[in-house]
CSV table of N, CA and C in Angstrom, one decimal:
chain,number,residue,atom,x,y,z
E,1,UNK,N,-17.7,18.8,0.6
E,1,UNK,CA,-16.4,19.4,0.0
E,1,UNK,C,-15.4,18.3,-0.3
E,2,UNK,N,-14.9,18.4,-1.5
E,2,UNK,CA,-14.0,17.3,-2.0
E,2,UNK,C,-12.7,17.3,-1.2
E,3,UNK,N,-12.2,18.4,-0.8
E,3,UNK,CA,-11.0,18.4,0.0
E,3,UNK,C,-11.1,17.5,1.2
E,4,UNK,N,-12.2,17.7,1.9
E,4,UNK,CA,-12.5,16.9,3.2
E,4,UNK,C,-12.5,15.4,2.9
E,5,UNK,N,-13.2,15.1,1.8
E,5,UNK,CA,-13.3,13.6,1.4
E,5,UNK,C,-11.9,13.1,1.1
E,6,UNK,N,-11.1,13.9,0.3
E,6,UNK,CA,-9.8,13.4,-0.1
E,6,UNK,C,-8.9,13.2,1.1
E,7,UNK,N,-8.9,14.2,2.0
E,7,UNK,CA,-8.0,14.1,3.2
E,7,UNK,C,-8.4,13.0,4.1
E,8,UNK,N,-9.7,12.9,4.4
E,8,UNK,CA,-10.2,11.8,5.3
E,8,UNK,C,-9.9,10.4,4.7
E,9,UNK,N,-10.2,10.3,3.4
E,9,UNK,CA,-9.9,9.1,2.7
E,9,UNK,C,-8.5,8.7,2.7
E,10,UNK,N,-7.6,9.7,2.5
E,10,UNK,CA,-6.2,9.5,2.5
E,10,UNK,C,-5.6,9.1,3.9
E,11,UNK,N,-6.1,9.7,4.9
E,11,UNK,CA,-5.7,9.3,6.3
E,11,UNK,C,-6.2,7.9,6.6
E,12,UNK,N,-7.4,7.6,6.3
E,12,UNK,CA,-7.9,6.3,6.6
E,12,UNK,C,-7.2,5.2,5.7
E,13,UNK,N,-6.9,5.6,4.5
E,13,UNK,CA,-6.2,4.7,3.6
E,13,UNK,C,-4.8,4.4,4.1
E,14,UNK,N,-4.1,5.5,4.6
E,14,UNK,CA,-2.8,5.4,5.1
E,14,UNK,C,-2.7,4.5,6.4
E,15,UNK,N,-3.7,4.7,7.3
E,15,UNK,CA,-3.8,3.9,8.5
E,15,UNK,C,-4.0,2.4,8.1
E,16,UNK,N,-5.0,2.2,7.2
E,16,UNK,CA,-5.2,0.8,6.8
E,16,UNK,C,-4.0,0.2,6.2
E,17,UNK,N,-3.3,0.9,5.3
E,17,UNK,CA,-2.1,0.4,4.7
E,17,UNK,C,-1.0,0.1,5.7
E,18,UNK,N,-0.9,1.0,6.7
E,18,UNK,CA,0.1,0.8,7.8
E,18,UNK,C,-0.1,-0.6,8.5
E,19,UNK,N,-1.4,-0.8,8.9
E,19,UNK,CA,-1.7,-2.0,9.7
E,19,UNK,C,-1.7,-3.2,8.8
E,20,UNK,N,-2.1,-3.1,7.6
E,20,UNK,CA,-1.9,-4.3,6.6
E,20,UNK,C,-0.5,-4.6,6.4
E,21,UNK,N,0.4,-3.6,6.3
E,21,UNK,CA,1.8,-3.9,6.1
E,21,UNK,C,2.4,-4.6,7.3
E,22,UNK,N,2.0,-4.2,8.5
E,22,UNK,CA,2.4,-4.8,9.8
E,22,UNK,C,2.0,-6.3,9.8
E,23,UNK,N,0.7,-6.5,9.5
E,23,UNK,CA,0.1,-7.9,9.5
E,23,UNK,C,0.7,-8.7,8.4
E,24,UNK,N,0.7,-8.2,7.2
E,24,UNK,CA,1.1,-9.1,6.0
E,24,UNK,C,2.6,-9.3,6.0
E,25,UNK,N,3.4,-8.1,5.9
E,25,UNK,CA,4.8,-8.3,5.8
E,25,UNK,C,5.5,-8.6,7.1
E,26,UNK,N,5.0,-8.0,8.2
E,26,UNK,CA,5.6,-8.1,9.5
E,26,UNK,C,5.4,-9.5,10.2
E,27,UNK,N,4.2,-10.1,9.9
E,27,UNK,CA,3.9,-11.3,10.6
E,27,UNK,C,3.7,-12.5,9.6
E,28,UNK,N,2.7,-12.3,8.7
E,28,UNK,CA,2.4,-13.5,7.8
E,28,UNK,C,3.5,-13.9,6.8
E,29,UNK,N,4.2,-12.9,6.2
E,29,UNK,CA,5.2,-13.2,5.3
E,29,UNK,C,6.6,-13.0,5.8
E,30,UNK,N,6.8,-12.9,7.1
E,30,UNK,CA,8.1,-12.6,7.7
E,30,UNK,C,9.1,-13.7,7.4
E,31,UNK,N,8.7,-14.9,7.5
E,31,UNK,CA,9.7,-16.0,7.3
E,31,UNK,C,10.0,-16.1,5.8
E,32,UNK,N,9.0,-15.9,4.9
E,32,UNK,CA,9.3,-15.9,3.5
E,32,UNK,C,10.2,-14.8,3.1
E,33,UNK,N,10.0,-13.6,3.7
E,33,UNK,CA,10.9,-12.5,3.4
E,33,UNK,C,12.3,-12.7,3.9
E,34,UNK,N,12.5,-13.3,5.0
E,34,UNK,CA,13.8,-13.6,5.5
E,34,UNK,C,14.6,-14.5,4.6
E,35,UNK,N,13.9,-15.4,3.9
E,35,UNK,CA,14.5,-16.4,3.0
E,35,UNK,C,14.7,-15.8,1.6
E,36,UNK,N,13.9,-14.9,1.2
E,36,UNK,CA,13.8,-14.5,-0.2
E,36,UNK,C,14.2,-13.1,-0.5
E,37,UNK,N,14.4,-12.3,0.5
E,37,UNK,CA,14.8,-10.9,0.3
E,37,UNK,C,16.2,-10.7,0.9
E,38,UNK,N,16.9,-9.8,0.3
E,38,UNK,CA,18.3,-9.5,0.7
E,38,UNK,C,18.1,-8.8,2.1
E,39,UNK,N,18.6,-9.3,3.1
E,39,UNK,CA,18.5,-8.7,4.5
E,39,UNK,C,19.6,-7.7,4.8
E,40,UNK,N,20.6,-7.6,3.9
E,40,UNK,CA,21.7,-6.7,4.2
E,40,UNK,C,21.3,-5.2,4.3
E,41,UNK,N,20.3,-4.8,3.6
E,41,UNK,CA,19.9,-3.4,3.6
E,41,UNK,C,18.7,-3.2,4.5
E,42,UNK,N,18.1,-4.2,5.1
E,42,UNK,CA,17.0,-4.1,6.0
E,42,UNK,C,17.3,-3.6,7.4
E,43,UNK,N,16.6,-2.7,7.9
E,43,UNK,CA,16.8,-2.2,9.2
E,43,UNK,C,16.2,-3.2,10.2
E,44,UNK,N,16.8,-3.5,11.3
E,44,UNK,CA,16.2,-4.3,12.3
E,44,UNK,C,14.9,-3.5,12.9
E,45,UNK,N,14.0,-4.3,13.5
E,45,UNK,CA,12.8,-3.6,14.0
E,45,UNK,C,13.1,-2.5,14.9
E,46,UNK,N,14.1,-2.6,15.7
E,46,UNK,CA,14.5,-1.5,16.7
E,46,UNK,C,15.0,-0.3,16.0
E,47,UNK,N,15.5,-0.5,14.8
E,47,UNK,CA,16.1,0.6,14.0
E,47,UNK,C,15.2,1.3,13.0
E,48,UNK,N,13.9,0.9,13.0
E,48,UNK,CA,13.0,1.5,12.0
E,48,UNK,C,12.8,3.0,12.3
E,49,UNK,N,12.7,3.7,11.2
E,49,UNK,CA,12.4,5.1,11.3
E,49,UNK,C,10.9,5.3,11.1
E,50,UNK,N,10.2,5.3,12.3
E,50,UNK,CA,8.7,5.2,12.2
E,50,UNK,C,8.1,6.4,11.6
E,51,UNK,N,8.6,7.6,11.8
E,51,UNK,CA,7.9,8.8,11.1
E,51,UNK,C,8.0,8.7,9.6
E,52,UNK,N,9.1,8.1,9.1
E,52,UNK,CA,9.2,8.0,7.6
E,52,UNK,C,8.3,6.9,7.1
E,53,UNK,N,8.1,5.8,7.9
E,53,UNK,CA,7.2,4.8,7.5
E,53,UNK,C,5.7,5.3,7.5
E,54,UNK,N,5.4,6.1,8.5
E,54,UNK,CA,4.0,6.6,8.6
E,54,UNK,C,3.8,7.6,7.5
E,55,UNK,N,4.7,8.5,7.2
E,55,UNK,CA,4.6,9.4,6.1
E,55,UNK,C,4.4,8.7,4.8
E,56,UNK,N,5.2,7.6,4.6
E,56,UNK,CA,5.1,6.8,3.4
E,56,UNK,C,3.7,6.3,3.2
E,57,UNK,N,3.1,5.7,4.3
E,57,UNK,CA,1.8,5.1,4.2
E,57,UNK,C,0.7,6.2,4.0
E,58,UNK,N,0.9,7.3,4.7
E,58,UNK,CA,-0.1,8.4,4.5
E,58,UNK,C,0.0,8.9,3.0
E,59,UNK,N,1.1,9.0,2.4
E,59,UNK,CA,1.3,9.4,1.0
E,59,UNK,C,0.6,8.4,0.1
E,60,UNK,N,0.7,7.1,0.4
E,60,UNK,CA,0.1,6.1,-0.4
E,60,UNK,C,-1.4,6.3,-0.3
E,61,UNK,N,-1.9,6.5,0.9
E,61,UNK,CA,-3.4,6.7,1.1
E,61,UNK,C,-3.9,7.9,0.4
E,62,UNK,N,-3.1,9.0,0.4
E,62,UNK,CA,-3.5,10.2,-0.2
E,62,UNK,C,-3.5,10.1,-1.8
E,63,UNK,N,-2.5,9.3,-2.3
E,63,UNK,CA,-2.4,9.1,-3.7
E,63,UNK,C,-3.7,8.4,-4.2
E,64,UNK,N,-4.1,7.3,-3.5
E,64,UNK,CA,-5.3,6.6,-3.9
E,64,UNK,C,-6.5,7.5,-3.7
E,65,UNK,N,-6.6,8.2,-2.6
E,65,UNK,CA,-7.7,9.1,-2.4
E,65,UNK,C,-7.9,10.1,-3.5
E,66,UNK,N,-6.8,10.7,-3.9
E,66,UNK,CA,-6.8,11.7,-4.9
E,66,UNK,C,-7.2,11.1,-6.2
E,67,UNK,N,-6.7,10.0,-6.6
E,67,UNK,CA,-7.0,9.3,-7.8
E,67,UNK,C,-8.5,9.0,-7.8
E,68,UNK,N,-9.0,8.4,-6.7
E,68,UNK,CA,-10.4,8.1,-6.6
E,68,UNK,C,-11.3,9.3,-6.8
E,69,UNK,N,-10.9,10.4,-6.3
E,69,UNK,CA,-11.6,11.7,-6.4
E,69,UNK,C,-11.7,12.1,-7.9
E,70,UNK,N,-10.5,11.9,-8.6
E,70,UNK,CA,-10.5,12.3,-10.0
E,70,UNK,C,-11.4,11.4,-10.9
E,71,UNK,N,-11.3,10.1,-10.6
E,71,UNK,CA,-12.1,9.2,-11.4
E,71,UNK,C,-13.5,8.9,-10.9
E,72,UNK,N,-13.8,9.6,-9.8
E,72,UNK,CA,-15.2,9.5,-9.2
E,72,UNK,C,-15.5,8.1,-8.8
E,73,UNK,N,-14.6,7.4,-8.1
E,73,UNK,CA,-14.8,6.1,-7.6
E,73,UNK,C,-15.9,6.1,-6.5
E,74,UNK,N,-16.9,5.3,-6.7
E,74,UNK,CA,-18.0,5.2,-5.7
E,74,UNK,C,-18.2,3.7,-5.3
E,75,UNK,N,-18.2,3.5,-4.0
E,75,UNK,CA,-18.5,2.2,-3.5
E,75,UNK,C,-17.3,1.3,-3.2
E,76,UNK,N,-17.5,0.4,-2.3
E,76,UNK,CA,-16.4,-0.5,-1.8
E,76,UNK,C,-15.8,-1.4,-3.0
E,77,UNK,N,-16.7,-1.9,-3.8
E,77,UNK,CA,-16.3,-2.8,-4.9
E,77,UNK,C,-15.4,-2.0,-5.9
E,78,UNK,N,-15.8,-0.8,-6.2
E,78,UNK,CA,-15.0,0.0,-7.1
E,78,UNK,C,-13.7,0.4,-6.5
E,79,UNK,N,-13.7,0.6,-5.1
E,79,UNK,CA,-12.5,0.9,-4.4
E,79,UNK,C,-11.5,-0.3,-4.5
E,80,UNK,N,-12.1,-1.5,-4.3
E,80,UNK,CA,-11.2,-2.7,-4.4
E,80,UNK,C,-10.6,-2.8,-5.8
E,81,UNK,N,-11.5,-2.7,-6.8
E,81,UNK,CA,-11.0,-2.8,-8.2
E,81,UNK,C,-10.0,-1.8,-8.5
E,82,UNK,N,-10.3,-0.5,-8.3
E,82,UNK,CA,-9.3,0.5,-8.7
E,82,UNK,C,-8.1,0.5,-7.8
E,83,UNK,N,-8.2,0.2,-6.5
E,83,UNK,CA,-7.0,0.1,-5.7
E,83,UNK,C,-6.1,-1.0,-6.1
E,84,UNK,N,-6.8,-2.2,-6.4
E,84,UNK,CA,-6.0,-3.3,-6.9
E,84,UNK,C,-5.2,-3.1,-8.2
E,85,UNK,N,-5.9,-2.4,-9.1
E,85,UNK,CA,-5.3,-2.2,-10.4
E,85,UNK,C,-4.1,-1.2,-10.2
E,86,UNK,N,-4.4,-0.1,-9.5
E,86,UNK,CA,-3.3,0.9,-9.2
E,86,UNK,C,-2.1,0.2,-8.5
E,87,UNK,N,-2.5,-0.6,-7.5
E,87,UNK,CA,-1.4,-1.3,-6.7
E,87,UNK,C,-0.6,-2.2,-7.6
E,88,UNK,N,-1.3,-2.9,-8.5
E,88,UNK,CA,-0.6,-3.9,-9.4
E,88,UNK,C,0.4,-3.1,-10.3
E,89,UNK,N,-0.1,-2.0,-10.8
E,89,UNK,CA,0.8,-1.3,-11.7
E,89,UNK,C,2.0,-0.6,-11.0
E,90,UNK,N,1.8,-0.1,-9.8
E,90,UNK,CA,2.9,0.4,-9.0
E,90,UNK,C,3.8,-0.7,-8.6
E,91,UNK,N,3.3,-1.8,-8.2
E,91,UNK,CA,4.2,-2.9,-7.8
E,91,UNK,C,5.0,-3.5,-8.9
E,92,UNK,N,4.4,-3.7,-10.1
E,92,UNK,CA,5.1,-4.2,-11.2
E,92,UNK,C,6.2,-3.2,-11.6
E,93,UNK,N,5.9,-2.0,-11.6
E,93,UNK,CA,6.9,-0.9,-11.9
E,93,UNK,C,8.1,-0.9,-10.9
E,94,UNK,N,7.8,-0.9,-9.6
E,94,UNK,CA,8.8,-0.8,-8.6
E,94,UNK,C,9.6,-2.1,-8.4
E,95,UNK,N,8.8,-3.2,-8.4
E,95,UNK,CA,9.5,-4.5,-8.1
E,95,UNK,C,10.4,-4.9,-9.2
E,96,UNK,N,10.0,-4.8,-10.5
E,96,UNK,CA,10.8,-5.2,-11.6
E,96,UNK,C,12.0,-4.2,-11.7
E,97,UNK,N,11.8,-3.0,-11.3
E,97,UNK,CA,12.9,-2.0,-11.3
E,97,UNK,C,13.9,-2.4,-10.3
E,98,UNK,N,13.5,-2.8,-9.1
E,98,UNK,CA,14.4,-3.2,-8.0
E,98,UNK,C,15.1,-4.5,-8.4
E,99,UNK,N,14.3,-5.4,-9.0
E,99,UNK,CA,14.9,-6.7,-9.4
E,99,UNK,C,16.0,-6.5,-10.5
E,100,UNK,N,15.8,-5.6,-11.4
E,100,UNK,CA,16.7,-5.4,-12.4
E,100,UNK,C,18.0,-4.7,-12.0
E,101,UNK,N,17.9,-3.8,-10.9
E,101,UNK,CA,19.1,-3.0,-10.6
E,101,UNK,C,19.6,-3.2,-9.2
E,102,UNK,N,19.0,-4.1,-8.4
E,102,UNK,CA,19.5,-4.3,-7.1
E,102,UNK,C,19.4,-5.8,-6.7
E,103,UNK,N,19.9,-6.1,-5.5
E,103,UNK,CA,19.8,-7.4,-5.0
E,103,UNK,C,18.7,-7.5,-3.9
E,104,UNK,N,17.7,-6.6,-3.9
E,104,UNK,CA,16.6,-6.7,-2.9
E,104,UNK,C,15.9,-8.0,-2.9
E,105,UNK,N,15.6,-8.5,-4.1
E,105,UNK,CA,14.9,-9.8,-4.2
E,105,UNK,C,15.9,-10.8,-4.6
E,106,UNK,N,15.9,-12.0,-3.9
E,106,UNK,CA,16.8,-13.1,-4.1
E,106,UNK,C,16.4,-13.9,-5.3
E,107,UNK,N,15.2,-13.9,-5.7
E,107,UNK,CA,14.7,-14.7,-6.8
E,107,UNK,C,13.4,-14.1,-7.4
E,108,UNK,N,13.0,-14.5,-8.6
E,108,UNK,CA,11.9,-14.0,-9.3
E,108,UNK,C,10.6,-14.3,-8.5
E,109,UNK,N,10.5,-15.4,-7.8
E,109,UNK,CA,9.4,-15.8,-7.0
E,109,UNK,C,9.0,-14.7,-6.0
E,110,UNK,N,10.1,-14.2,-5.4
E,110,UNK,CA,9.9,-13.1,-4.4
E,110,UNK,C,9.3,-11.9,-5.0
E,111,UNK,N,9.6,-11.6,-6.3
E,111,UNK,CA,9.1,-10.4,-7.0
E,111,UNK,C,7.6,-10.6,-7.2
E,112,UNK,N,7.2,-11.8,-7.6
E,112,UNK,CA,5.8,-12.1,-7.9
E,112,UNK,C,4.9,-12.1,-6.6
E,113,UNK,N,5.5,-12.7,-5.5
E,113,UNK,CA,4.8,-12.6,-4.2
E,113,UNK,C,4.6,-11.2,-3.7
E,114,UNK,N,5.6,-10.4,-3.9
E,114,UNK,CA,5.5,-9.0,-3.5
E,114,UNK,C,4.5,-8.2,-4.3
E,115,UNK,N,4.4,-8.5,-5.6
E,115,UNK,CA,3.4,-7.9,-6.5
E,115,UNK,C,2.0,-8.2,-6.1
E,116,UNK,N,1.8,-9.5,-5.8
E,116,UNK,CA,0.5,-10.0,-5.4
E,116,UNK,C,0.1,-9.4,-4.1
E,117,UNK,N,1.1,-9.4,-3.1
E,117,UNK,CA,0.8,-8.8,-1.8
E,117,UNK,C,0.5,-7.3,-1.8
E,118,UNK,N,1.3,-6.6,-2.6
E,118,UNK,CA,1.1,-5.1,-2.7
E,118,UNK,C,-0.2,-4.8,-3.3
E,119,UNK,N,-0.6,-5.6,-4.4
E,119,UNK,CA,-1.9,-5.4,-5.0
E,119,UNK,C,-3.0,-5.6,-4.1
E,120,UNK,N,-2.9,-6.7,-3.3
E,120,UNK,CA,-4.0,-7.1,-2.4
E,120,UNK,C,-4.1,-6.0,-1.3
E,121,UNK,N,-3.0,-5.5,-0.8
E,121,UNK,CA,-3.0,-4.5,0.2
E,121,UNK,C,-3.6,-3.2,-0.3
E,122,UNK,N,-3.3,-2.8,-1.5
E,122,UNK,CA,-3.8,-1.6,-2.1
E,122,UNK,C,-5.3,-1.8,-2.4
E,123,UNK,N,-5.8,-3.0,-2.7
E,123,UNK,CA,-7.2,-3.2,-3.0
E,123,UNK,C,-8.0,-3.0,-1.7
E,124,UNK,N,-7.4,-3.6,-0.6
E,124,UNK,CA,-8.1,-3.4,0.7
E,124,UNK,C,-8.1,-1.9,1.2
E,125,UNK,N,-7.0,-1.3,1.0
E,125,UNK,CA,-6.9,0.2,1.4
E,125,UNK,C,-7.9,0.9,0.5
E,126,UNK,N,-7.9,0.6,-0.8
E,126,UNK,CA,-8.9,1.2,-1.7
E,126,UNK,C,-10.3,1.0,-1.3
E,127,UNK,N,-10.7,-0.1,-0.8
E,127,UNK,CA,-12.0,-0.4,-0.3
E,127,UNK,C,-12.3,0.5,0.9
E,128,UNK,N,-11.4,0.7,1.8
E,128,UNK,CA,-11.6,1.5,2.9
E,128,UNK,C,-11.7,3.0,2.5
E,129,UNK,N,-10.9,3.4,1.6
E,129,UNK,CA,-10.9,4.8,1.1
E,129,UNK,C,-12.2,5.1,0.5
E,130,UNK,N,-12.7,4.2,-0.4
E,130,UNK,CA,-13.9,4.5,-1.1
E,130,UNK,C,-15.1,4.5,-0.2
E,131,UNK,N,-15.0,3.6,0.8
E,131,UNK,CA,-16.1,3.5,1.8
E,131,UNK,C,-16.2,4.8,2.6
E,132,UNK,N,-15.0,5.3,3.1
E,132,UNK,CA,-15.0,6.5,3.9
E,132,UNK,C,-15.4,7.7,3.1
E,133,UNK,N,-14.9,7.8,1.9
E,133,UNK,CA,-15.2,8.9,1.0
E,133,UNK,C,-16.7,8.9,0.7
E,134,UNK,N,-17.3,7.8,0.6
E,134,UNK,CA,-18.8,7.7,0.4
E,134,UNK,C,-19.6,8.2,1.6
E,135,UNK,N,-19.0,8.1,2.8
E,135,UNK,CA,-19.7,8.6,4.0
E,135,UNK,C,-19.8,10.1,4.1
E,136,UNK,N,-18.8,10.8,3.5
E,136,UNK,CA,-18.7,12.2,3.6
E,136,UNK,C,-19.7,12.8,2.6
E,137,UNK,N,-20.6,13.6,3.1
E,137,UNK,CA,-21.6,14.3,2.2
E,137,UNK,C,-21.0,15.6,1.7
E,138,UNK,N,-21.2,15.8,0.4
E,138,UNK,CA,-20.7,17.0,-0.2
E,138,UNK,C,-21.8,18.1,-0.1
E,139,UNK,N,-21.3,19.3,0.2
E,139,UNK,CA,-22.2,20.5,0.2
E,139,UNK,C,-22.4,21.0,-1.2
E,140,UNK,N,-23.7,21.4,-1.4
E,140,UNK,CA,-24.0,21.8,-2.8
E,140,UNK,C,-23.5,23.2,-3.1
């Protein structure tokens, strides 16, 4: 059943995206972000609204899962490719929009680092979604 594949893929994608965000933005790029992103609007770790972050990550996973279902993505390599392309387009759209209208990014380098990071994370989440969706057998 396609609905089961989409839901399972979306949940696994959301979980993957959540933990990648923690690892990449929270740990690996933390110092870079402190120097290159406007911290005035950032919540401190203790002030994070976790339910909203989790919902955001699940929605991202569901978006990829639904698109993968529509375009019949099969296999981890296709998941990486499609997830990366979708992530790249979303990141370019959002990051340049933020750069043009806000002070979120301190410089253009931060925009490009975020685009690359977001695309990478979406590619990995896409791989996981495609893998999980491939495990679920459809009933005839």
